PDB file of C-alpha atoms and ligand atoms in Angstrom:
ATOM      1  CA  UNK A  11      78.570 105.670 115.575  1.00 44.00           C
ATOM      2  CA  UNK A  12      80.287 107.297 112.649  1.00 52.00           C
ATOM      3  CA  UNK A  13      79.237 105.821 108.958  1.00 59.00           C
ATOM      4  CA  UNK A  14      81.836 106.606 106.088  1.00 75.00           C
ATOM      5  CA  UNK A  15      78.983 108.495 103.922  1.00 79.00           C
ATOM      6  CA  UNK A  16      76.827 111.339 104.204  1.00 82.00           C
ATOM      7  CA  UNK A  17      73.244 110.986 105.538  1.00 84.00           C
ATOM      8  CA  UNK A  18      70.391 112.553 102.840  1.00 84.00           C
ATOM      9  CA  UNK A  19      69.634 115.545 104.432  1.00 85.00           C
ATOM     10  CA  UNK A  20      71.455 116.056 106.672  1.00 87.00           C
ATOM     11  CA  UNK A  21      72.472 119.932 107.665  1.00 89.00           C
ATOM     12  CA  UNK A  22      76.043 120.879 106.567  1.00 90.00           C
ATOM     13  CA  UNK A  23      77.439 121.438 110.067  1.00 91.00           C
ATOM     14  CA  UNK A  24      76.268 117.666 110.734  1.00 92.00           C
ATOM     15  CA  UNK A  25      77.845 116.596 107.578  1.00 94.00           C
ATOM     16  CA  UNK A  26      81.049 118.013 108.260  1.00 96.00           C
ATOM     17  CA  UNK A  27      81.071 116.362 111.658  1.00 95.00           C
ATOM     18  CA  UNK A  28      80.252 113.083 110.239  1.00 95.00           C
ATOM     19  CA  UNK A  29      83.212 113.995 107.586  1.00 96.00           C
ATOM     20  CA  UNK A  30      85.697 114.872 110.505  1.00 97.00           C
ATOM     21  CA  UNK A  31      84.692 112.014 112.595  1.00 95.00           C
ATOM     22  CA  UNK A  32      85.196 109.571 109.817  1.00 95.00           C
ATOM     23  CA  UNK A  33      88.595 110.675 108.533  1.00 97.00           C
ATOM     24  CA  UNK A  34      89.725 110.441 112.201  1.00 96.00           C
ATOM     25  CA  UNK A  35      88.772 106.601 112.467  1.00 95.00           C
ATOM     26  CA  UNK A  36      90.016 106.169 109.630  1.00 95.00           C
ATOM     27  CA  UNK A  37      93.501 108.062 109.879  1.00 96.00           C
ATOM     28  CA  UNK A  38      93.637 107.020 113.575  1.00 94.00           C
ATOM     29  CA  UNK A  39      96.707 104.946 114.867  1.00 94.00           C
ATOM     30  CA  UNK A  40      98.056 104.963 110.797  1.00 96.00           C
ATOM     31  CA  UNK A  41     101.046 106.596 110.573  1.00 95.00           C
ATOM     32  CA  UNK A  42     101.617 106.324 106.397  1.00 98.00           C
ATOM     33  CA  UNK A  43     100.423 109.380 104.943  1.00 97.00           C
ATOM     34  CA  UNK A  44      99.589 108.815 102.133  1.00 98.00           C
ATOM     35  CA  UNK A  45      97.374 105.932 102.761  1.00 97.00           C
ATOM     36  CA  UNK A  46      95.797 108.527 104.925  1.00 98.00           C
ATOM     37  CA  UNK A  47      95.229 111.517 102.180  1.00 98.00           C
ATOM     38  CA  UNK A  48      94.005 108.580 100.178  1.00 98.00           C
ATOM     39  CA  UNK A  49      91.231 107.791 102.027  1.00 97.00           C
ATOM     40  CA  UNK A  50      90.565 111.690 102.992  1.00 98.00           C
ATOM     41  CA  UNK A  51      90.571 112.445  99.463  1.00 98.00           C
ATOM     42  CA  UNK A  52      87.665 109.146  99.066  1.00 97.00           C
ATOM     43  CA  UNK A  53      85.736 110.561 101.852  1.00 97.00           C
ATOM     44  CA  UNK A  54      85.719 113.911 100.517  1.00 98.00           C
ATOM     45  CA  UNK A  55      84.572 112.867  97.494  1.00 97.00           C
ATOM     46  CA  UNK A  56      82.159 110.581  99.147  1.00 95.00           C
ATOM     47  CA  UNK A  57      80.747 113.414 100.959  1.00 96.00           C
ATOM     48  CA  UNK A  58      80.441 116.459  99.410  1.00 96.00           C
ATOM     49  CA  UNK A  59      78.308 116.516  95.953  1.00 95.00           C
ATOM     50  CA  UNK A  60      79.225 118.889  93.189  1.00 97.00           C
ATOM     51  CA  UNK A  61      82.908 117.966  92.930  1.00 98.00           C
ATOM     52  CA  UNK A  62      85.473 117.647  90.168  1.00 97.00           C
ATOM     53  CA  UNK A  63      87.901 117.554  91.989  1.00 98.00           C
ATOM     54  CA  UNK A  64      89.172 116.505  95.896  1.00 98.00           C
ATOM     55  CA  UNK A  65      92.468 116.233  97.244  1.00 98.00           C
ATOM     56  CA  UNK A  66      95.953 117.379  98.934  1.00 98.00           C
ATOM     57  CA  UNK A  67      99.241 119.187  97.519  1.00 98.00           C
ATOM     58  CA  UNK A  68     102.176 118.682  99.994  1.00 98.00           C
ATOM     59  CA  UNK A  69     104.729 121.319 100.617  1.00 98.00           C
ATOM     60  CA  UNK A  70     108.253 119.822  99.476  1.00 98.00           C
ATOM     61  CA  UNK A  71     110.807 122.096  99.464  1.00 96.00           C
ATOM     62  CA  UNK A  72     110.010 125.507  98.336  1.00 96.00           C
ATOM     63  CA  UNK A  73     107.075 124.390  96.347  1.00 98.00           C
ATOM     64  CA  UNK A  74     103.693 122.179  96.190  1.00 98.00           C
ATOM     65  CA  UNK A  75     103.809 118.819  94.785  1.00 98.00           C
ATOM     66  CA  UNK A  76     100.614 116.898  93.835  1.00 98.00           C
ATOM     67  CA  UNK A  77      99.359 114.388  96.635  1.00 98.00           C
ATOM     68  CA  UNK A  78      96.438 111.752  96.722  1.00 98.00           C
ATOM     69  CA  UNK A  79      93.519 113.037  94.718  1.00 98.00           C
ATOM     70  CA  UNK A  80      90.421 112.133  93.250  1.00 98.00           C
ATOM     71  CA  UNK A  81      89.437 113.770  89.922  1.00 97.00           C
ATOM     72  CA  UNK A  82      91.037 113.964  86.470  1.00 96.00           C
ATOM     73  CA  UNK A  83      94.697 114.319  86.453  1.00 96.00           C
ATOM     74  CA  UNK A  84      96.593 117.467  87.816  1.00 96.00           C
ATOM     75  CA  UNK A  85      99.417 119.629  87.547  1.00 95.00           C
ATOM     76  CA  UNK A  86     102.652 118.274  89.457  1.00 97.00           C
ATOM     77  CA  UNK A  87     104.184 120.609  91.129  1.00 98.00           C
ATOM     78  CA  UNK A  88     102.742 124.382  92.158  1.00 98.00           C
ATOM     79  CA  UNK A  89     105.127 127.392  92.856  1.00 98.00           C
ATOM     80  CA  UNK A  90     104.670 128.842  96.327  1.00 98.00           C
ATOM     81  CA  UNK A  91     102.421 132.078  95.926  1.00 97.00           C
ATOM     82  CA  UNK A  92     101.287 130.839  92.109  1.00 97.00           C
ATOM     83  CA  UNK A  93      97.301 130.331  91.709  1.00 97.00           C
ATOM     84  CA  UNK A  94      94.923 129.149  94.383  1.00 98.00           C
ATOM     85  CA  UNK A  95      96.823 126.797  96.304  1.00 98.00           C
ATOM     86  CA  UNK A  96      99.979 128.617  95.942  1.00 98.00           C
ATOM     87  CA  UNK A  97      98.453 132.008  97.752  1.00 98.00           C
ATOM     88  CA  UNK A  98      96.782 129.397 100.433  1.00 98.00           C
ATOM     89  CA  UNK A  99     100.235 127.928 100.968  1.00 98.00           C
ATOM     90  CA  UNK A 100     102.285 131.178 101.101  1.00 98.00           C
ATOM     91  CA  UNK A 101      99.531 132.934 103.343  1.00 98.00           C
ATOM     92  CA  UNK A 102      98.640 129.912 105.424  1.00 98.00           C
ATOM     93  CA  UNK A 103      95.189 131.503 104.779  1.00 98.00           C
ATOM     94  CA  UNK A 104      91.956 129.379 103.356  1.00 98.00           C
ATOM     95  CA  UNK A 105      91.017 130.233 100.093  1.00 98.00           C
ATOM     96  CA  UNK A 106      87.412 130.659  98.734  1.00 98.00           C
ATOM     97  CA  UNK A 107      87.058 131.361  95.628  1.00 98.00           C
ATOM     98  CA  UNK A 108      83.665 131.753  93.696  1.00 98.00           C
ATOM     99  CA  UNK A 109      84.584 132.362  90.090  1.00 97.00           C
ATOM    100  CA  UNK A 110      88.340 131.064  89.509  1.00 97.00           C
ATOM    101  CA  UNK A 111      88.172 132.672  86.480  1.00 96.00           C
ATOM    102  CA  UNK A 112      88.135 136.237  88.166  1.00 96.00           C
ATOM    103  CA  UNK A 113      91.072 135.149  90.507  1.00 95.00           C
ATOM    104  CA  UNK A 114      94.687 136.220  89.412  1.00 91.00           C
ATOM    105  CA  UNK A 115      96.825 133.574  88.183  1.00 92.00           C
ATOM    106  CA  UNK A 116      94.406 130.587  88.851  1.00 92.00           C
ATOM    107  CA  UNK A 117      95.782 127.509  87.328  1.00 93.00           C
ATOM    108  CA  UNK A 118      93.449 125.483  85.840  1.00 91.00           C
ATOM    109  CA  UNK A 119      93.913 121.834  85.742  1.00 87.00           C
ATOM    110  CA  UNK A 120      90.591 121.012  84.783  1.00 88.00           C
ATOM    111  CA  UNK A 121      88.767 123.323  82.651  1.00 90.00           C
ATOM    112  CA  UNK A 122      85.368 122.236  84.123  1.00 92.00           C
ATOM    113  CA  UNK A 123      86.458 123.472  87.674  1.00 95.00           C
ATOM    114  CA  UNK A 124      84.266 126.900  88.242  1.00 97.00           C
ATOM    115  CA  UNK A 125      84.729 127.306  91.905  1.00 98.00           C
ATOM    116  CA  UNK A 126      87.492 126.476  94.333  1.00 98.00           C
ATOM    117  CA  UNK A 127      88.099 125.541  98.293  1.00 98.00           C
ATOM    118  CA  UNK A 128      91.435 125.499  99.512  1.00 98.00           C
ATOM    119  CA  UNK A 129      92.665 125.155 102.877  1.00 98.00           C
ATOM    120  CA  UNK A 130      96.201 124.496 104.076  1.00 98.00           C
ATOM    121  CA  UNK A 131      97.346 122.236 106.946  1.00 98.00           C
ATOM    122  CA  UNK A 132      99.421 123.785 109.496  1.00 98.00           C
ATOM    123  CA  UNK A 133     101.473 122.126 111.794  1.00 97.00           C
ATOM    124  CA  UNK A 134     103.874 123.867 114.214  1.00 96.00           C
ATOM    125  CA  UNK A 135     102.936 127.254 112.902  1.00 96.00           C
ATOM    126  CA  UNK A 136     104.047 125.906 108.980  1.00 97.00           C
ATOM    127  CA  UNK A 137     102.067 124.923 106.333  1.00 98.00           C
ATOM    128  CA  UNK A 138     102.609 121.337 105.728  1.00 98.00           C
ATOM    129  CA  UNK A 139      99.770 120.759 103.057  1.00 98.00           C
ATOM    130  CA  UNK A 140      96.768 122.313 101.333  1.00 98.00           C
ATOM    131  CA  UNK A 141      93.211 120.202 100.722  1.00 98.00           C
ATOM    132  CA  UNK A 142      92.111 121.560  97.448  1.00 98.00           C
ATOM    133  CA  UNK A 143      88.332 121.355  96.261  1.00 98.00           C
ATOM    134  CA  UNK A 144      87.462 122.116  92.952  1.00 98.00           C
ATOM    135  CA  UNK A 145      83.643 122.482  91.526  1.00 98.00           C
ATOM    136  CA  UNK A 146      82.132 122.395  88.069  1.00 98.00           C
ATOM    137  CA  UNK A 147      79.543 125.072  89.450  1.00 98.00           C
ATOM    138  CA  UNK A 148      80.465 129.037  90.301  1.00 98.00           C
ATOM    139  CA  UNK A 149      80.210 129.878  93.827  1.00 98.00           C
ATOM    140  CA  UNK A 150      79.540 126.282  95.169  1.00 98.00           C
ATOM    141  CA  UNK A 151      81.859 126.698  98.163  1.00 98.00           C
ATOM    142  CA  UNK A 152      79.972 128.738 101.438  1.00 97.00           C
ATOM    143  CA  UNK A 153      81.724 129.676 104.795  1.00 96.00           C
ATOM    144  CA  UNK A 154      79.914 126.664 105.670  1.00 96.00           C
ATOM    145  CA  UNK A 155      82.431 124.685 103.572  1.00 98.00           C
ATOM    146  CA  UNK A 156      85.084 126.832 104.793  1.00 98.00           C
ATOM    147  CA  UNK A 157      84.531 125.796 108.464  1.00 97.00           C
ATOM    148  CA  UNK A 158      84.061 122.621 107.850  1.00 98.00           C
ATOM    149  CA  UNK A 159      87.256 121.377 105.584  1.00 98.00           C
ATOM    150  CA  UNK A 160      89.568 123.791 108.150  1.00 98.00           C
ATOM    151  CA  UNK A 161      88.150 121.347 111.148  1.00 98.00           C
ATOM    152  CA  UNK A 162      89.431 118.526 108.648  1.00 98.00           C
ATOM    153  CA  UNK A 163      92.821 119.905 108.392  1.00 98.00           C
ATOM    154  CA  UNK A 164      93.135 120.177 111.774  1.00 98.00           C
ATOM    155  CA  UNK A 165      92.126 116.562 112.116  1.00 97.00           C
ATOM    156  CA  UNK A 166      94.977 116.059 110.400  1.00 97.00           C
ATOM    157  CA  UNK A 167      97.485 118.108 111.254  1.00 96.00           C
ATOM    158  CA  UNK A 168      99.513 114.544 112.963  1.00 94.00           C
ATOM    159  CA  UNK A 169      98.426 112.047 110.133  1.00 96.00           C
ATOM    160  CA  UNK A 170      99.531 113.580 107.128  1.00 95.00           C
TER     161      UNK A 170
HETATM  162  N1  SME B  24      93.422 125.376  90.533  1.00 72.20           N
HETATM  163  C1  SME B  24      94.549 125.156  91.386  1.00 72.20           C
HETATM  164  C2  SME B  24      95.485 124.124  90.820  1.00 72.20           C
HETATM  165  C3  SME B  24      95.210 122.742  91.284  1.00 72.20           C
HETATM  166  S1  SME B  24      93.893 122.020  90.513  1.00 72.20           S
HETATM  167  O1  SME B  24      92.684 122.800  90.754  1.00 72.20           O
HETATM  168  C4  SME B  24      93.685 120.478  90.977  1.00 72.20           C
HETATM  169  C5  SME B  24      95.308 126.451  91.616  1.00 72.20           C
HETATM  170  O2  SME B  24      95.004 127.467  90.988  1.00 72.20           O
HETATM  171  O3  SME B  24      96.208 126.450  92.437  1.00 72.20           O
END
């Protein structure tokens, strides 16, 4: 039986699973999606500590436009190839970043953010979305992470 939040001490790999399992009850047989990267975004931010930031940009047009979120307000719309999500969008390729500051063109929408996890959605071989993680503390992503949020996008892949 899944529970919408993370059991104390529980091992990452277990706490992704209980992530995954959750956003698929919850995204399961809804077909509005952005009611379901609203409640992704809450469970991500429910389960993962050290955030500043949790949510999705959505690839409109040629570009990234800000989706459902938690965290303080964001830029609007991201060039394809510009900063983190940008270069995850263009590439289709998960970025983890442990010092934005040393990353080229990282755009920072909140000065706290230190670290960064993004990981695009693919569908049909295109990227669709990204799921963007930001952290007030340097390296607080791990492959770990990594694994974990890219079995969420793939959760997702026909809800968003
Ligand atoms: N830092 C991101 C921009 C989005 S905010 O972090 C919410 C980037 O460089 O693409």
């Amino acid at each position: 039986m899944f529970s919408f939040a993370p059991t104390p001490g529980q091992s990452s790999a277990d706490l992704y699973a209980d992530l995954v399992e959750s956003a698929r009850a919850l995204t399961t047989g809804e077909s509005d999606s952005v009611a379901n990267m609203a409640n992704v975004a809450a469970l991500l931010w429910q389960f993962l500590p050290d955030l500043n930031w949790a949510g999705f940009y959505r690839v409109v047009g040629d570009g990234l436009v800000l989706g459902p979120f938690i965290g303080k307000p964001a830029c609007i719309r991201i060039a394809m190839g510009q900063g983190v999500c940008g270069t995850a969008a263009a590439s289709g390729e998960t970025q983890l970043v442990p010092d934005v500051h040393a990353f080229p063109g990282h755009i920072a929408c909140d000065a706290l953010s230190r670290s960064e996890l993004v990981v695009p959605v693919v569908r049909d071989g295109r990227v669709i979305a990204v799921i963007d993680l930001d952290s007030p503390t340097p390296a607080r992503f791990t492959h770990d992470d990594t694994r974990g949020v890219e079995a969420l996008a793939a959760a997702l892949v026909n809800s968003i």
